[in-house]
Coordinates of C-alpha atoms in Angstrom, one line a residue:
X948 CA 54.6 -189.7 -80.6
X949 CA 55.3 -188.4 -84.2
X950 CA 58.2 -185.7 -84.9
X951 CA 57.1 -182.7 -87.2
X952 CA 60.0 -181.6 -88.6
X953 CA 60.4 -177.4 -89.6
X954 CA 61.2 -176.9 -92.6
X955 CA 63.1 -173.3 -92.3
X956 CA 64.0 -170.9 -90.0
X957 CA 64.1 -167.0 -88.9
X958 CA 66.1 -165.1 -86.9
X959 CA 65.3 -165.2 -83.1
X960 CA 62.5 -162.8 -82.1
X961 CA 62.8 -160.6 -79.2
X962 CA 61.0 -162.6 -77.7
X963 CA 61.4 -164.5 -74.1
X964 CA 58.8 -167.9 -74.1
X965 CA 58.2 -169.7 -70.8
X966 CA 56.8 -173.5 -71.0
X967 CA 56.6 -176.0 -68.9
X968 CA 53.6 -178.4 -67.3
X969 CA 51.0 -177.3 -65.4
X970 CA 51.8 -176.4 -61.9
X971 CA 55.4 -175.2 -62.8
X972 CA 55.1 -171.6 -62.4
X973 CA 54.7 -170.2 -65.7
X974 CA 52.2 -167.8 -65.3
X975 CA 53.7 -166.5 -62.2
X976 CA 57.5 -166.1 -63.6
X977 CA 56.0 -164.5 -66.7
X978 CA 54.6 -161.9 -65.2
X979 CA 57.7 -161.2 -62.7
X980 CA 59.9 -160.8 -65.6
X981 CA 57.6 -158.7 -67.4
X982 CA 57.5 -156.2 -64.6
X983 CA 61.2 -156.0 -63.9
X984 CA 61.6 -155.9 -67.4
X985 CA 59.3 -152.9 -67.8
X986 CA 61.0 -150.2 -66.0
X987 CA 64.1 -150.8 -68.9
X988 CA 62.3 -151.0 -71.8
X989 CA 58.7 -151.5 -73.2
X990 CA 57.8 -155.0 -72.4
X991 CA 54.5 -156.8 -73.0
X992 CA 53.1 -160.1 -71.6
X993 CA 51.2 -162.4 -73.9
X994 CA 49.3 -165.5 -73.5
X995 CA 50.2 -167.7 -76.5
X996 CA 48.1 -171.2 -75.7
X997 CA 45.4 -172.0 -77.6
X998 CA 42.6 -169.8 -75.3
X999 CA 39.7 -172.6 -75.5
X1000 CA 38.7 -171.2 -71.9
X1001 CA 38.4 -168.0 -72.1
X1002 CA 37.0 -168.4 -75.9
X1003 CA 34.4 -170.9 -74.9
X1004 CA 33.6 -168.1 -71.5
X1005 CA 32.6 -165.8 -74.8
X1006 CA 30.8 -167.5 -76.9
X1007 CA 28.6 -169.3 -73.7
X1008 CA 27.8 -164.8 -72.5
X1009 CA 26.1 -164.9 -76.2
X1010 CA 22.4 -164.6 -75.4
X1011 CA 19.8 -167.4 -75.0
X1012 CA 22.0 -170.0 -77.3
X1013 CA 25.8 -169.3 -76.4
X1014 CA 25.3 -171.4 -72.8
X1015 CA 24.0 -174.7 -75.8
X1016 CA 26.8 -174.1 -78.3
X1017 CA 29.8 -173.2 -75.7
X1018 CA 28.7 -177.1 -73.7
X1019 CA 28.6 -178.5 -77.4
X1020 CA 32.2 -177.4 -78.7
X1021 CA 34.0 -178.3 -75.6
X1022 CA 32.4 -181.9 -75.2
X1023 CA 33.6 -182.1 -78.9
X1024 CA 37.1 -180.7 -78.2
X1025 CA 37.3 -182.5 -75.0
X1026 CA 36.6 -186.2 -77.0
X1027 CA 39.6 -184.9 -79.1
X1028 CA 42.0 -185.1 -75.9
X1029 CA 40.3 -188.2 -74.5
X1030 CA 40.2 -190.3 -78.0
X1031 CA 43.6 -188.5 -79.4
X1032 CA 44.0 -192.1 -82.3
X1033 CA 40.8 -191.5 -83.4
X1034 CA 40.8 -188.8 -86.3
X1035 CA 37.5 -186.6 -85.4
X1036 CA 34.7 -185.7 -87.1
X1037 CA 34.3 -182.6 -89.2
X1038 CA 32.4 -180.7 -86.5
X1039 CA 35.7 -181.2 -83.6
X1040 CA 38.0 -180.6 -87.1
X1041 CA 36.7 -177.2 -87.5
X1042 CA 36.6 -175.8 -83.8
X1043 CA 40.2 -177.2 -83.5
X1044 CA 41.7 -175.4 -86.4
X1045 CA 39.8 -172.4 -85.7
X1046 CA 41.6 -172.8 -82.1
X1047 CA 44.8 -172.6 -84.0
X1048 CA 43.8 -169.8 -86.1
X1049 CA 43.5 -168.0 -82.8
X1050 CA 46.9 -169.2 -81.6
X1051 CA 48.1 -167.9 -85.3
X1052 CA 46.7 -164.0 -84.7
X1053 CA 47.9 -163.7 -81.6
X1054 CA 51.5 -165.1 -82.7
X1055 CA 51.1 -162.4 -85.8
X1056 CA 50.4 -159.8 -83.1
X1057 CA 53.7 -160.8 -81.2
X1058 CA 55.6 -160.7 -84.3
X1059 CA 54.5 -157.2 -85.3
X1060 CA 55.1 -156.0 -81.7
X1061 CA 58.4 -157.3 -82.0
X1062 CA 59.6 -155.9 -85.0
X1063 CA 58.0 -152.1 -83.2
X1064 CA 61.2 -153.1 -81.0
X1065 CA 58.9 -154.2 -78.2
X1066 CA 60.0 -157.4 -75.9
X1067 CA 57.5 -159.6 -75.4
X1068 CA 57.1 -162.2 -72.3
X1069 CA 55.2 -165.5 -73.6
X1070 CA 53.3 -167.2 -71.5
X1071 CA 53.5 -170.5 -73.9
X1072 CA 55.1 -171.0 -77.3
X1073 CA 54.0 -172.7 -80.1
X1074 CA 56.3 -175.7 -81.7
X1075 CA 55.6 -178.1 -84.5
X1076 CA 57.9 -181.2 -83.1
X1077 CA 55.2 -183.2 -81.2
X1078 CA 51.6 -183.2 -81.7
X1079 CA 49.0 -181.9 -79.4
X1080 CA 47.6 -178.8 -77.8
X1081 CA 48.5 -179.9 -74.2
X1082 CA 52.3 -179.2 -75.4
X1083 CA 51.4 -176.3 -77.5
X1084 CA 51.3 -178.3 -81.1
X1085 CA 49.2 -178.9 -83.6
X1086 CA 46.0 -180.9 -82.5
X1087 CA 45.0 -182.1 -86.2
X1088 CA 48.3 -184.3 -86.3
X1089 CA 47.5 -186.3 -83.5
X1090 CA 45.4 -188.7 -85.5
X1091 CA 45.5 -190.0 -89.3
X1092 CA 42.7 -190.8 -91.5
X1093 CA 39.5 -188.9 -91.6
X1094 CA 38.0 -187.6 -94.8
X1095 CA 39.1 -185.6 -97.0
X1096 CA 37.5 -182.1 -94.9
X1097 CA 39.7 -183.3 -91.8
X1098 CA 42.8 -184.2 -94.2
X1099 CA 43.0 -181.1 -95.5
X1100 CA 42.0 -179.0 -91.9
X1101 CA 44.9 -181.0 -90.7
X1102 CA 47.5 -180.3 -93.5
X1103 CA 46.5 -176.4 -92.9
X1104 CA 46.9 -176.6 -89.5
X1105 CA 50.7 -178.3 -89.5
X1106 CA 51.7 -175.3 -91.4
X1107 CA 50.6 -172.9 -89.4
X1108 CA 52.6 -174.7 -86.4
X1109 CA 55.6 -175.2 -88.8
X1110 CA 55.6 -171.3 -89.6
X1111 CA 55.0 -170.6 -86.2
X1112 CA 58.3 -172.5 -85.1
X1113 CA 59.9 -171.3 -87.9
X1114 CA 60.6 -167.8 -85.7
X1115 CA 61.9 -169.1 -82.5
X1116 CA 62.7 -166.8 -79.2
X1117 CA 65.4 -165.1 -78.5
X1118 CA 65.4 -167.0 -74.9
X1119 CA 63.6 -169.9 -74.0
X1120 CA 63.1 -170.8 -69.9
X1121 CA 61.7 -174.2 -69.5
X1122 CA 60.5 -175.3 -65.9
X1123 CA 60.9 -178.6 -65.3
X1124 CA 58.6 -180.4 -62.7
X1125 CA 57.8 -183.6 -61.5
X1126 CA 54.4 -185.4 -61.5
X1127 CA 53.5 -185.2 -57.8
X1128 CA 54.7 -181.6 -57.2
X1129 CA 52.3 -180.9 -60.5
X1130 CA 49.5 -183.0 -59.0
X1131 CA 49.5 -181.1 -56.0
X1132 CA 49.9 -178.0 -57.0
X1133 CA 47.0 -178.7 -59.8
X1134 CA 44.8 -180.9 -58.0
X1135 CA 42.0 -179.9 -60.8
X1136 CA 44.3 -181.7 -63.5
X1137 CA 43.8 -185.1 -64.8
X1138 CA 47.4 -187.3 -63.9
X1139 CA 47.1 -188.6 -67.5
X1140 CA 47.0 -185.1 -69.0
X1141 CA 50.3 -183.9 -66.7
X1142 CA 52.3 -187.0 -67.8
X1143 CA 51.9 -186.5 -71.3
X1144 CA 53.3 -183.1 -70.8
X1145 CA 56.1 -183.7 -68.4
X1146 CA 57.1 -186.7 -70.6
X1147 CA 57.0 -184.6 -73.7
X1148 CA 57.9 -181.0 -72.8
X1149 CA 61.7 -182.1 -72.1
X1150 CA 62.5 -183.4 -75.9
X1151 CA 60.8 -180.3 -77.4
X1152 CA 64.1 -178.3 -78.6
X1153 CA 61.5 -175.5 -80.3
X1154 CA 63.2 -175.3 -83.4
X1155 CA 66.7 -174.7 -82.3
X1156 CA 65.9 -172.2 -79.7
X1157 CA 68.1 -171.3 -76.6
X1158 CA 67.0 -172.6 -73.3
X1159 CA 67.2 -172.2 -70.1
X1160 CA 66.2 -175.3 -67.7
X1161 CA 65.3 -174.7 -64.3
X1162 CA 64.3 -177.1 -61.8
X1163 CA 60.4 -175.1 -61.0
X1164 CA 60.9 -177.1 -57.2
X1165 CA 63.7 -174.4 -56.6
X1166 CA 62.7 -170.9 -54.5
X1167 CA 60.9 -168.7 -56.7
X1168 CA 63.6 -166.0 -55.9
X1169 CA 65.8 -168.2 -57.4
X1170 CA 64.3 -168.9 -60.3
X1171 CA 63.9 -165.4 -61.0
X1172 CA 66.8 -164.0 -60.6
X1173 CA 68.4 -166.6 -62.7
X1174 CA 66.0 -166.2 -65.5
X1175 CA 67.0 -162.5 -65.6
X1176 CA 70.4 -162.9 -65.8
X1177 CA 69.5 -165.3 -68.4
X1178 CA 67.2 -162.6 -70.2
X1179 CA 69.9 -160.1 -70.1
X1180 CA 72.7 -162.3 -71.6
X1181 CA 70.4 -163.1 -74.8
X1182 CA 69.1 -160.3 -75.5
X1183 CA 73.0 -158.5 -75.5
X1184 CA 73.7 -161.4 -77.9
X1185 CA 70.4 -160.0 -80.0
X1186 CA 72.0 -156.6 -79.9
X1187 CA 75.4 -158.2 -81.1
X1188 CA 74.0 -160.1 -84.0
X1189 CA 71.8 -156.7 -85.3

């Protein structure tokens, strides 16, 4: 896999970013923290993957056509994932980036939230290290070539992921899992999509970012309670360095 080096850096945001593979908990651990977290200070849970779900569920309620187009973009953006060497055509190239443009606002919107002295729970975090969605980077980068429409769509897109990474969390928990406890646990996931992330997730250091690795096997009580002591701890140090 190709490296995507940052090129600068911010300050940590008060942010706390959960990753991991499917099937590790993240959803789940977010939302724990961000209810115990609530009752100290204002706290708000955001999703920050790339939403080609719950965008394709909108665009396939618009009347008469939206069923058509909604198949038609995620047959294109599902031959990204399945031919990831191939660069792809200008049609896939656009629905991508604009995928990433979505990722963008809703990073924007955490930022701004942020700086209002919010803390924000992340479901996902964007990083510009290793290409691909399925690990929260840029999608373009997978392939090379293409014309010069998907050259330049790609070249965008890597510096949106670089500026992205360029403001990493203040705390970053990452639960680790192995392939059968995934499997099992996400029975409606392709084996060849969790290995890529539970090879790849581990060497992801998002840009310098504290983290916190946590075997996601472990009690969920466990994991909880050691994340918030975890939380605490970093975001004292956020106060210190004010």
């Amino acid at each position: 896999m190709k490296n995507l080096k940052t090129i600068i850096n911010h300050s940590p945001v008060r942010a706390i970013a959960i990753t991991g593979c499917d099937g590790a908990g993240k959803s789940t651990l977010a939302a724990h923290l961000a209810n115990h977290l609530s009752s100290q200070s204002e706290t708000e849970l955001i999703y920050l993957g790339q939403s080609s779900g719950f965008i394709g569920k909108r665009i396939a309620e618009i009347p008469i056509i939206g069923s058509y187009i909604g198949k038609y973009l995620n047959n294109r953006s599902e031959r990204v994932h399945s031919r990831p060497s191939s660069p792809p055509g200008n049609m896939a190239a656009l629905v991508i980036y604009l995928l990433s443009c979505w990722r963008v606002y809703k990073f924007r919107r955490m930022l701004a939230r942020s700086q209002q002295g919010c803390l924000l729970i992340t479901d996902r975090y964007p990083q510009a290290e290793i290409p691909g969605f399925r690990v929260d980077g840029p999608q373009l980068a997978k392939a090379e070539g293409g014309n010069y429409w998907v050259r330049m769509l790609r070249n965008s897109e890597l510096r949106l992921y670089r500026w992205m990474a360029s403001y990493p969390p203040a705390l970053l928990i990452r639960l680790n899992i192995d392939e059968q406890t995934a499997h099992l646990r996400k029975p409606d996931h392709a084996l060849s999509a969790l290995r890529e992330k539970i090879a790849a997730i581990p060497q992801l250091t998002f840009n310098g970012a504290k983290i916190l690795d946590l075997d996601a096997r472990e009690p969920e009580s466990k994991i909880i309670d050691t994340s918030l002591r975890a939380v605490h701890l970093a975001l004292s140090g956020l106060q210190k360095n004010a």
